[in-house]
């Protein structure tokens, strides 16, 4: 019986949650959801100098805002709580129970060894290799039979722990190579003889096992959590042969690997601030919908296909989560780097705003509104949301409703629009007692006919008088949102 698909996103909490990381998490989430599997969030916090609780909260909050719910992982803002049977999901909480026993087992079985070399020792040997024009490899080549495989060591010195890498004769090697059959990049061969004995555990106190390294922890965690597919950035390709060797030494079959290409700016340069925001929290502040982030990032390096045909038209590109889950296939991920286009993201965001119901948009718009928003009726909110759905972002929608919360103190182009010709019509609007759309529209038409005005003449004058500028939502929506008493109060200035 095939194993259940399990993917994981395992960020290091050393700073912001970058959109490249979110794209990787999204691919893991899509693959797990497509195959009815589990998606794990795991925090790799073994970088003690830079990992902080605040950065962990940024990851948790960013993932939650993006809608990438995890089946196993930490409980947001609760360091000692988690969901899932394989916890804890912070690596530093797994030291005693998960890592140290494996390190001791590897040492006892002669598969790893204590290394008491200092940085100075290693620098000397690196210089010797450089002088001879050969790569430095710990306990390989120029370094053979030196250092910590020599039993004449000083046991009073602190130690790191290194893995004995394959010699070249192991049965799982292919022609002396560690083979990575990558689902995106294809087959990559790494000659075993070119690889160092790498550090499993950093130097700790005397007679104490120190803090494990990333390459060690990730294998132990992926094994214990039964991860079947490792989807990650292609900057990790160089780590993979080390990890495969550790899987084999421990007697485990490695998971399926899929290394996705990096994200570049629109100009092909490394993504940076000049290409737009890079942190997911910045996109939230810009007023983008989580669904637009998911769709835009999914399309970076992934070309969805239906019956072998790539979806290419503008309308076909606007996929729902359900459609992305159905269509997602690791084989459709491109090998070349993707180019991030802020204009394309804004276009997607506007399309999704326009296609959403007011009930879907309201929770996302609410954080950009004042407290008074919560005092309004459902009907009022419905009008407010639908009246501003032409906006490109939630911020733009919110800004177009600022007239609802405070009366203007400056008036743009008042002399142009508020003229003696339209003043009688303004007076009639102020005298109305019902701003419901049906009655208001009928009364409006009667006033226009009676005063001999065009719709735009009266509408622009009302906008300036009520909002301070000749731009607002539709005039009937504007009047309804203000209400009779507030509109009448603002119009008095001009009557």
Short mmCIF file of C-alpha atoms in Angstrom, two decimals:
data_model
loop_
_atom_site.label_atom_id
_atom_site.label_comp_id
_atom_site.label_asym_id
_atom_site.label_seq_id
_atom_site.Cartn_x
_atom_site.Cartn_y
_atom_site.Cartn_z
CA UNK A 1 0.00 0.00 0.00
CA UNK A 2 1.50 3.40 -0.98
CA UNK A 3 2.55 5.71 1.82
CA UNK A 4 0.55 8.82 2.53
CA UNK A 5 2.13 11.90 0.94
CA UNK A 6 3.76 14.14 3.57
CA UNK A 7 5.40 17.47 2.74
CA UNK A 8 6.89 20.07 5.01
CA UNK A 9 7.94 23.69 5.04
CA UNK A 10 10.85 24.21 7.42
CA UNK A 11 11.96 27.85 7.57
CA UNK A 12 14.71 29.23 9.75
CA UNK A 13 13.38 32.07 11.95
CA UNK A 14 16.28 34.41 11.35
CA UNK A 15 14.37 37.30 9.76
CA UNK A 16 11.35 38.11 7.64
CA UNK A 17 9.27 35.52 5.82
CA UNK A 18 10.45 36.06 2.26
CA UNK A 19 8.13 35.53 -0.69
CA UNK A 20 10.55 32.91 -2.02
CA UNK A 21 9.91 30.90 1.13
CA UNK A 22 6.17 31.41 0.81
CA UNK A 23 6.31 30.12 -2.79
CA UNK A 24 8.11 26.99 -1.55
CA UNK A 25 5.55 26.54 1.24
CA UNK A 26 2.76 26.99 -1.31
CA UNK A 27 4.13 24.23 -3.56
CA UNK A 28 4.41 21.91 -0.55
CA UNK A 29 0.84 22.79 0.49
CA UNK A 30 -0.56 22.28 -3.02
CA UNK A 31 1.14 18.90 -3.43
CA UNK A 32 -0.06 17.62 -0.05
CA UNK A 33 -3.60 18.85 -0.65
CA UNK A 34 -3.73 17.32 -4.14
CA UNK A 35 -2.75 13.89 -2.85
CA UNK A 36 -4.80 13.96 0.33
CA UNK A 37 -1.62 14.06 2.39
CA UNK A 38 -0.27 16.01 5.35
CA UNK A 39 1.46 19.37 5.30
CA UNK A 40 3.86 20.11 8.16
CA UNK A 41 5.20 23.44 9.39
CA UNK A 42 8.50 22.93 11.21
CA UNK A 43 10.71 25.66 12.67
CA UNK A 44 14.45 25.13 12.20
CA UNK A 45 15.81 27.33 14.97
CA UNK A 46 19.27 25.87 15.55
CA UNK A 47 20.91 29.17 14.52
CA UNK A 48 20.94 30.38 18.11
CA UNK A 49 22.44 33.77 17.28
CA UNK A 50 19.63 34.84 14.93
CA UNK A 51 16.56 32.71 15.71
CA UNK A 52 14.03 34.58 17.85
CA UNK A 53 10.48 34.07 19.11
CA UNK A 54 9.44 37.25 17.27
CA UNK A 55 10.70 35.81 13.98
CA UNK A 56 8.84 32.57 14.66
CA UNK A 57 5.64 34.56 15.16
CA UNK A 58 6.28 36.36 11.87
CA UNK A 59 6.45 32.97 10.12
CA UNK A 60 3.34 31.63 11.84
CA UNK A 61 1.33 34.80 11.23
CA UNK A 62 2.51 35.10 7.63
CA UNK A 63 1.61 31.51 6.83
CA UNK A 64 -1.79 31.89 8.48
CA UNK A 65 -2.50 35.12 6.59
CA UNK A 66 -1.56 33.46 3.30
CA UNK A 67 -4.08 30.72 3.98
CA UNK A 68 -1.45 27.98 4.07
CA UNK A 69 -2.89 25.98 6.94
CA UNK A 70 -0.72 23.22 8.35
CA UNK A 71 -1.85 19.80 9.55
CA UNK A 72 1.06 19.45 11.95
CA UNK A 73 3.21 22.11 13.54
CA UNK A 74 3.42 24.74 16.25
CA UNK A 75 0.38 26.46 17.68
CA UNK A 76 0.74 30.14 16.77
CA UNK A 77 2.18 32.25 19.63
CA UNK A 78 2.28 29.19 21.93
CA UNK A 79 5.94 28.04 22.10
CA UNK A 80 5.18 24.91 24.14
CA UNK A 81 2.11 23.76 22.20
CA UNK A 82 1.72 22.01 18.88
CA UNK A 83 -0.71 20.00 16.78
CA UNK A 84 0.28 16.60 15.40
CA UNK A 85 1.78 13.40 16.73
CA UNK A 86 5.42 14.16 15.81
CA UNK A 87 6.03 17.23 17.94
CA UNK A 88 7.59 19.32 19.13
CA UNK A 89 8.04 21.18 15.85
CA UNK A 90 10.78 23.55 16.95
CA UNK A 91 14.16 21.91 16.54
CA UNK A 92 15.72 23.23 19.73
CA UNK A 93 12.94 21.49 21.63
CA UNK A 94 13.92 18.17 20.01
CA UNK A 95 17.54 18.08 21.18
CA UNK A 96 17.36 15.54 23.99
CA UNK A 97 14.61 13.33 22.56
CA UNK A 98 15.46 13.22 18.86
CA UNK A 99 19.00 14.32 18.04
CA UNK A 100 21.37 13.30 20.81
CA UNK A 101 20.37 9.61 20.79
CA UNK A 102 21.04 9.41 17.04
CA UNK A 103 24.42 11.15 17.38
CA UNK A 104 25.48 8.75 20.12
CA UNK A 105 24.30 5.76 18.06
CA UNK A 106 26.31 6.88 15.02
CA UNK A 107 29.44 7.38 17.14
CA UNK A 108 29.06 4.04 18.90
CA UNK A 109 28.62 2.21 15.60
CA UNK A 110 31.67 3.91 14.07
CA UNK A 111 29.60 5.75 11.49
CA UNK A 112 30.52 9.17 12.90
CA UNK A 113 33.34 10.45 15.05
CA UNK A 114 34.29 13.23 17.42
CA UNK A 115 36.33 15.98 15.81
CA UNK A 116 38.53 18.11 18.06
CA UNK A 117 40.10 20.15 15.30
CA UNK A 118 40.10 23.87 15.92
CA UNK A 119 39.46 26.49 13.27
CA UNK A 120 43.19 27.14 13.30
CA UNK A 121 43.95 23.46 12.64
CA UNK A 122 41.62 23.46 9.66
CA UNK A 123 43.03 26.69 8.25
CA UNK A 124 46.54 25.21 8.25
CA UNK A 125 45.35 22.20 6.29
CA UNK A 126 43.32 24.37 3.90
CA UNK A 127 46.45 26.41 3.17
CA UNK A 128 48.44 23.25 2.44
CA UNK A 129 45.77 22.15 -0.02
CA UNK A 130 45.67 25.61 -1.63
CA UNK A 131 49.44 25.65 -2.01
CA UNK A 132 49.23 22.30 -3.82
CA UNK A 133 46.36 23.51 -6.00
CA UNK A 134 43.89 20.87 -4.81
CA UNK A 135 40.52 21.23 -3.05
CA UNK A 136 40.57 20.88 0.71
CA UNK A 137 38.52 17.90 1.88
CA UNK A 138 38.33 16.93 5.50
CA UNK A 139 39.74 13.42 5.96
CA UNK A 140 39.93 12.99 2.18
CA UNK A 141 42.86 13.36 -0.16
CA UNK A 142 45.50 15.62 1.37
CA UNK A 143 43.83 15.27 4.79
CA UNK A 144 43.75 11.46 4.89
CA UNK A 145 44.90 9.83 8.14
CA UNK A 146 45.14 13.21 9.86
CA UNK A 147 42.98 14.96 12.41
CA UNK A 148 40.26 13.24 14.37
CA UNK A 149 40.40 9.79 12.84
CA UNK A 150 43.78 9.61 14.51
CA UNK A 151 43.17 8.06 17.96
CA UNK A 152 45.91 10.17 19.55
CA UNK A 153 43.58 13.03 20.44
CA UNK A 154 43.26 15.13 23.55
CA UNK A 155 40.01 14.05 25.23
CA UNK A 156 39.97 17.18 27.36
CA UNK A 157 39.19 19.35 24.34
CA UNK A 158 35.59 20.04 23.21
CA UNK A 159 34.49 18.36 20.03
CA UNK A 160 32.18 18.54 17.07
CA UNK A 161 30.85 15.35 15.43
CA UNK A 162 31.45 14.45 11.79
CA UNK A 163 29.81 11.85 9.57
CA UNK A 164 32.03 9.31 7.84
CA UNK A 165 31.07 9.83 4.21
CA UNK A 166 31.03 6.86 1.81
CA UNK A 167 34.37 5.61 0.58
CA UNK A 168 33.11 4.76 -2.90
CA UNK A 169 32.38 1.06 -2.51
CA UNK A 170 28.97 1.25 -0.82
CA UNK A 171 26.29 -0.78 -2.68
CA UNK A 172 23.86 2.13 -2.83
CA UNK A 173 26.32 4.28 -4.79
CA UNK A 174 26.13 4.24 -8.59
CA UNK A 175 29.56 4.19 -10.21
CA UNK A 176 30.96 5.78 -7.07
CA UNK A 177 28.37 8.55 -7.13
CA UNK A 178 25.58 9.70 -4.85
CA UNK A 179 22.67 10.09 -7.25
CA UNK A 180 19.91 12.67 -6.89
CA UNK A 181 16.92 11.97 -9.10
CA UNK A 182 15.31 15.35 -8.77
CA UNK A 183 11.68 15.78 -9.84
CA UNK A 184 12.46 19.22 -11.28
CA UNK A 185 16.14 19.21 -12.23
CA UNK A 186 16.46 15.60 -13.33
CA UNK A 187 19.38 13.35 -12.47
CA UNK A 188 22.45 14.83 -10.77
CA UNK A 189 25.52 12.70 -9.92
CA UNK A 190 27.81 13.67 -7.02
CA UNK A 191 31.10 11.71 -6.94
CA UNK A 192 31.36 10.44 -3.37
CA UNK A 193 35.13 10.87 -3.33
CA UNK A 194 34.76 14.65 -3.67
CA UNK A 195 32.68 15.12 -0.52
CA UNK A 196 33.94 16.04 2.97
CA UNK A 197 33.19 14.32 6.21
CA UNK A 198 30.74 17.00 7.23
CA UNK A 199 29.81 18.28 10.66
CA UNK A 200 26.69 16.74 12.20
CA UNK A 201 27.01 18.58 15.51
CA UNK A 202 28.79 21.84 16.24
CA UNK A 203 31.48 22.07 18.90
CA UNK A 204 29.96 22.10 22.38
CA UNK A 205 31.35 22.08 25.88
CA UNK A 206 33.90 19.45 26.95
CA UNK A 207 32.26 15.99 26.92
CA UNK A 208 28.98 17.53 25.79
CA UNK A 209 27.26 17.09 22.42
CA UNK A 210 26.73 20.52 20.91
CA UNK A 211 23.98 22.01 18.76
CA UNK A 212 23.20 19.94 15.63
CA UNK A 213 23.61 21.43 12.18
CA UNK A 214 20.85 21.97 9.62
CA UNK A 215 21.88 19.04 7.43
CA UNK A 216 21.71 16.64 10.35
CA UNK A 217 18.45 17.88 11.89
CA UNK A 218 16.58 17.98 8.61
CA UNK A 219 17.24 14.30 7.94
CA UNK A 220 16.32 13.19 11.45
CA UNK A 221 13.14 15.26 11.41
CA UNK A 222 12.07 14.28 7.89
CA UNK A 223 12.57 10.64 8.84
CA UNK A 224 10.71 10.75 12.14
CA UNK A 225 7.88 12.81 10.59
CA UNK A 226 7.63 10.39 7.63
CA UNK A 227 8.16 13.11 5.02
CA UNK A 228 7.81 11.60 1.56
CA UNK A 229 8.48 14.63 -0.65
CA UNK A 230 10.99 17.41 0.03
CA UNK A 231 10.14 20.46 -2.07
CA UNK A 232 12.57 23.33 -1.51
CA UNK A 233 14.65 26.01 -3.18
CA UNK A 234 17.46 24.97 -5.49
CA UNK A 235 19.99 26.68 -3.21
CA UNK A 236 19.74 23.43 -1.21
CA UNK A 237 20.94 21.17 -4.04
CA UNK A 238 24.49 21.19 -2.70
CA UNK A 239 23.23 19.97 0.69
CA UNK A 240 21.38 17.02 -0.80
CA UNK A 241 24.24 14.52 -1.30
CA UNK A 242 25.25 14.97 2.34
CA UNK A 243 21.68 14.32 3.42
CA UNK A 244 21.27 11.31 1.14
CA UNK A 245 24.42 9.81 2.66
CA UNK A 246 23.00 10.24 6.16
CA UNK A 247 19.69 8.67 5.13
CA UNK A 248 21.59 5.65 3.80
CA UNK A 249 23.84 5.36 6.85
CA UNK A 250 20.76 5.36 9.07
CA UNK A 251 19.13 2.71 6.88
CA UNK A 252 16.36 4.88 5.44
CA UNK A 253 15.24 5.39 1.86
CA UNK A 254 15.60 9.10 0.99
CA UNK A 255 12.43 11.03 0.18
CA UNK A 256 11.58 12.34 -3.27
CA UNK A 257 13.40 15.62 -3.85
CA UNK A 258 12.15 18.53 -5.95
CA UNK A 259 14.34 21.63 -6.03
CA UNK A 260 12.47 24.65 -7.38
CA UNK A 261 14.28 27.55 -9.08
CA UNK A 262 14.91 30.86 -7.41
CA UNK A 263 12.79 33.97 -7.98
CA UNK A 264 14.37 36.91 -9.81
CA UNK A 265 13.20 40.46 -10.31
CA UNK A 266 11.45 41.55 -13.49
CA UNK A 267 14.84 42.65 -14.91
CA UNK A 268 16.42 39.25 -14.27
CA UNK A 269 18.49 40.41 -11.29
CA UNK A 270 18.31 38.89 -7.82
CA UNK A 271 15.02 39.86 -6.19
CA UNK A 272 15.43 42.89 -3.93
CA UNK A 273 13.56 45.87 -2.52
CA UNK A 274 13.84 47.76 -5.78
CA UNK A 275 11.59 45.17 -7.44
CA UNK A 276 8.89 45.66 -4.81
CA UNK A 277 8.23 44.26 -1.37
CA UNK A 278 10.03 41.03 -0.49
CA UNK A 279 8.51 40.24 2.91
CA UNK A 280 5.05 38.69 3.01
CA UNK A 281 3.97 41.11 5.75
CA UNK A 282 4.67 44.00 3.40
CA UNK A 283 2.24 42.58 0.85
CA UNK A 284 -0.37 42.31 3.56
CA UNK A 285 0.15 45.99 4.40
CA UNK A 286 -0.14 46.91 0.71
CA UNK A 287 -3.70 45.61 0.73
CA UNK A 288 -3.27 42.50 -1.38
CA UNK A 289 -5.58 39.54 -1.01
CA UNK A 290 -4.00 36.30 0.25
CA UNK A 291 -5.60 34.55 -2.73
CA UNK A 292 -3.77 36.87 -5.13
CA UNK A 293 -0.45 36.10 -3.40
CA UNK A 294 -1.13 32.37 -3.65
CA UNK A 295 -2.02 32.56 -7.33
CA UNK A 296 0.81 34.92 -8.33
CA UNK A 297 3.45 32.89 -6.49
CA UNK A 298 2.10 29.59 -7.79
CA UNK A 299 2.57 30.82 -11.33
CA UNK A 300 6.26 31.56 -10.71
CA UNK A 301 7.96 28.59 -12.44
CA UNK A 302 4.77 26.51 -12.58
CA UNK A 303 2.79 26.19 -15.81
CA UNK A 304 -0.50 24.41 -15.12
CA UNK A 305 -1.75 22.12 -17.85
CA UNK A 306 -5.11 20.63 -18.80
CA UNK A 307 -4.89 17.52 -21.00
CA UNK A 308 -1.29 18.45 -21.81
CA UNK A 309 -2.17 21.99 -22.89
CA UNK A 310 -0.64 24.87 -20.95
CA UNK A 311 -3.05 27.48 -19.63
CA UNK A 312 -1.90 30.71 -21.20
CA UNK A 313 -4.79 33.14 -21.77
CA UNK A 314 -5.39 35.92 -19.26
CA UNK A 315 -8.73 34.54 -18.19
CA UNK A 316 -7.40 30.98 -17.81
CA UNK A 317 -4.69 32.28 -15.50
CA UNK A 318 -7.17 33.28 -12.80
CA UNK A 319 -7.35 29.97 -10.96
CA UNK A 320 -9.10 29.16 -7.72
CA UNK A 321 -7.36 27.23 -4.96
CA UNK A 322 -9.39 24.16 -5.90
CA UNK A 323 -8.24 24.42 -9.51
CA UNK A 324 -4.60 24.87 -8.50
CA UNK A 325 -4.77 21.85 -6.22
CA UNK A 326 -6.33 19.76 -8.99
CA UNK A 327 -3.78 20.81 -11.63
CA UNK A 328 -0.58 20.97 -9.58
CA UNK A 329 2.14 18.63 -10.79
CA UNK A 330 5.83 18.72 -9.90
CA UNK A 331 6.60 17.76 -13.50
CA UNK A 332 5.17 21.08 -14.70
CA UNK A 333 7.66 23.16 -12.70
CA UNK A 334 10.25 24.82 -14.92
CA UNK A 335 13.96 24.52 -14.28
CA UNK A 336 14.85 28.14 -15.05
CA UNK A 337 14.45 30.96 -12.51
CA UNK A 338 11.11 32.75 -12.40
CA UNK A 339 10.75 36.50 -12.81
CA UNK A 340 8.58 38.30 -10.31
CA UNK A 341 6.45 41.08 -11.78
CA UNK A 342 4.74 43.45 -9.33
CA UNK A 343 2.49 44.77 -12.09
CA UNK A 344 1.25 41.24 -12.76
CA UNK A 345 0.57 40.72 -9.06
CA UNK A 346 -1.45 43.94 -8.91
CA UNK A 347 -3.40 42.86 -12.00
CA UNK A 348 -4.22 39.51 -10.42
CA UNK A 349 -5.22 41.24 -7.19
CA UNK A 350 -7.61 43.58 -8.99
CA UNK A 351 -9.16 40.70 -10.92
CA UNK A 352 -9.73 38.71 -7.74
CA UNK A 353 -11.20 41.74 -5.95
CA UNK A 354 -13.63 42.18 -8.81
CA UNK A 355 -14.59 38.50 -8.82
CA UNK A 356 -15.11 38.21 -5.07
CA UNK A 357 -18.40 38.59 -3.26
CA UNK A 358 -18.69 41.39 -0.74
CA UNK A 359 -18.85 38.79 2.05
CA UNK A 360 -15.50 37.34 0.89
CA UNK A 361 -13.86 40.76 0.75
CA UNK A 362 -15.20 42.26 3.95
CA UNK A 363 -12.96 40.35 6.43
CA UNK A 364 -9.88 41.34 4.40
CA UNK A 365 -10.98 44.98 4.13
CA UNK A 366 -11.84 45.29 7.82
CA UNK A 367 -8.23 45.70 9.11
CA UNK A 368 -7.85 48.80 6.93
CA UNK A 369 -10.98 50.47 8.31
CA UNK A 370 -11.54 52.51 11.48
CA UNK A 371 -13.35 51.11 14.50
CA UNK A 372 -16.58 52.73 13.32
CA UNK A 373 -16.73 50.11 10.56
CA UNK A 374 -17.85 47.51 13.08
CA UNK A 375 -20.84 49.66 14.09
CA UNK A 376 -22.30 49.63 10.57
CA UNK A 377 -25.10 47.36 9.38
CA UNK A 378 -24.54 44.46 7.03
CA UNK A 379 -26.40 46.30 4.28
CA UNK A 380 -24.21 49.37 4.74
CA UNK A 381 -21.06 47.23 4.54
CA UNK A 382 -22.38 45.50 1.44
CA UNK A 383 -22.83 48.84 -0.31
CA UNK A 384 -19.44 50.10 0.87
CA UNK A 385 -17.60 47.03 -0.41
CA UNK A 386 -19.39 46.70 -3.75
CA UNK A 387 -19.11 50.44 -4.38
CA UNK A 388 -15.31 50.27 -4.19
CA UNK A 389 -14.58 46.98 -5.96
CA UNK A 390 -12.93 48.73 -8.88
CA UNK A 391 -9.97 49.39 -6.61
CA UNK A 392 -6.67 47.64 -7.28
CA UNK A 393 -6.06 46.91 -3.61
CA UNK A 394 -7.75 46.85 -0.24
CA UNK A 395 -5.85 50.02 0.64
CA UNK A 396 -7.27 51.75 -2.42
CA UNK A 397 -10.75 50.56 -1.48
CA UNK A 398 -10.31 51.83 2.08
CA UNK A 399 -8.99 55.19 0.90
CA UNK A 400 -12.00 55.68 -1.33
CA UNK A 401 -14.22 55.39 1.77
CA UNK A 402 -12.43 57.95 3.93
CA UNK A 403 -15.23 60.45 3.26
CA UNK A 404 -17.50 58.22 5.35
CA UNK A 405 -15.54 58.86 8.53
CA UNK A 406 -14.74 62.58 8.43
CA UNK A 407 -16.04 65.66 6.66
CA UNK A 408 -13.62 67.33 4.24
CA UNK A 409 -11.87 70.55 5.21
CA UNK A 410 -10.50 71.31 1.75
CA UNK A 411 -12.46 71.29 -1.48
CA UNK A 412 -10.86 70.58 -4.85
CA UNK A 413 -12.21 72.51 -7.87
CA UNK A 414 -15.20 73.83 -5.89
CA UNK A 415 -15.51 76.95 -8.09
CA UNK A 416 -15.64 74.76 -11.17
CA UNK A 417 -18.34 72.35 -10.01
CA UNK A 418 -20.41 74.12 -7.34
CA UNK A 419 -21.98 76.93 -9.32
CA UNK A 420 -25.16 78.99 -9.00
CA UNK A 421 -26.63 76.74 -11.69
CA UNK A 422 -26.42 73.59 -9.55
CA UNK A 423 -27.14 75.20 -6.15
CA UNK A 424 -30.93 74.77 -6.42
CA UNK A 425 -30.42 71.06 -7.16
CA UNK A 426 -28.12 70.70 -4.16
CA UNK A 427 -30.82 72.28 -2.04
CA UNK A 428 -33.34 69.74 -3.28
CA UNK A 429 -30.98 66.85 -2.56
CA UNK A 430 -30.52 68.16 1.00
CA UNK A 431 -34.31 68.23 1.43
CA UNK A 432 -34.73 64.54 0.60
CA UNK A 433 -35.43 62.16 3.45
CA UNK A 434 -34.75 58.77 1.81
CA UNK A 435 -31.39 57.77 0.36
CA UNK A 436 -32.30 54.17 -0.42
CA UNK A 437 -31.17 53.54 -4.00
CA UNK A 438 -34.58 53.15 -5.63
CA UNK A 439 -36.28 56.27 -4.24
CA UNK A 440 -33.05 58.27 -4.49
CA UNK A 441 -32.55 57.47 -8.15
CA UNK A 442 -36.15 58.45 -8.97
CA UNK A 443 -35.84 61.71 -7.05
CA UNK A 444 -32.48 62.43 -8.66
CA UNK A 445 -33.90 62.06 -12.16
CA UNK A 446 -36.79 64.39 -11.31
CA UNK A 447 -34.42 67.02 -9.94
CA UNK A 448 -32.23 66.83 -13.05
CA UNK A 449 -35.22 67.32 -15.31
CA UNK A 450 -36.65 70.12 -13.20
CA UNK A 451 -33.34 72.00 -12.99
CA UNK A 452 -32.24 71.25 -16.57
CA UNK A 453 -28.99 69.60 -15.52
CA UNK A 454 -26.97 66.63 -16.72
CA UNK A 455 -26.19 63.79 -14.34
CA UNK A 456 -22.45 64.53 -14.31
CA UNK A 457 -23.01 68.20 -13.41
CA UNK A 458 -24.99 67.44 -10.26
CA UNK A 459 -22.93 64.34 -9.36
CA UNK A 460 -19.60 66.20 -9.51
CA UNK A 461 -20.94 69.11 -7.49
CA UNK A 462 -22.23 66.69 -4.84
CA UNK A 463 -18.90 64.85 -4.72
CA UNK A 464 -16.95 68.04 -4.10
CA UNK A 465 -19.44 69.27 -1.50
CA UNK A 466 -19.62 65.93 0.34
CA UNK A 467 -16.14 64.41 -0.17
CA UNK A 468 -13.92 67.40 -0.96
CA UNK A 469 -12.97 66.19 -4.43
CA UNK A 470 -14.73 65.23 -7.67
CA UNK A 471 -13.91 61.54 -7.16
CA UNK A 472 -15.93 59.12 -5.06
CA UNK A 473 -17.90 55.89 -5.45
CA UNK A 474 -21.10 56.12 -7.49
CA UNK A 475 -23.09 59.15 -6.37
CA UNK A 476 -26.06 57.12 -5.13
CA UNK A 477 -23.70 54.92 -3.11
CA UNK A 478 -21.93 58.01 -1.77
CA UNK A 479 -25.19 59.56 -0.55
CA UNK A 480 -26.41 56.27 0.92
CA UNK A 481 -23.15 55.67 2.80
CA UNK A 482 -23.18 59.16 4.31
CA UNK A 483 -26.85 58.99 5.23
CA UNK A 484 -29.42 61.76 5.12
CA UNK A 485 -28.37 63.65 8.25
CA UNK A 486 -24.63 63.68 7.53
CA UNK A 487 -25.13 64.59 3.86
CA UNK A 488 -27.53 67.38 4.79
CA UNK A 489 -25.04 68.70 7.34
CA UNK A 490 -22.23 68.80 4.76
CA UNK A 491 -24.40 70.40 2.09
CA UNK A 492 -25.42 73.30 4.37
CA UNK A 493 -22.06 74.93 3.74
CA UNK A 494 -22.99 75.40 0.10
CA UNK A 495 -26.64 76.41 0.33
#
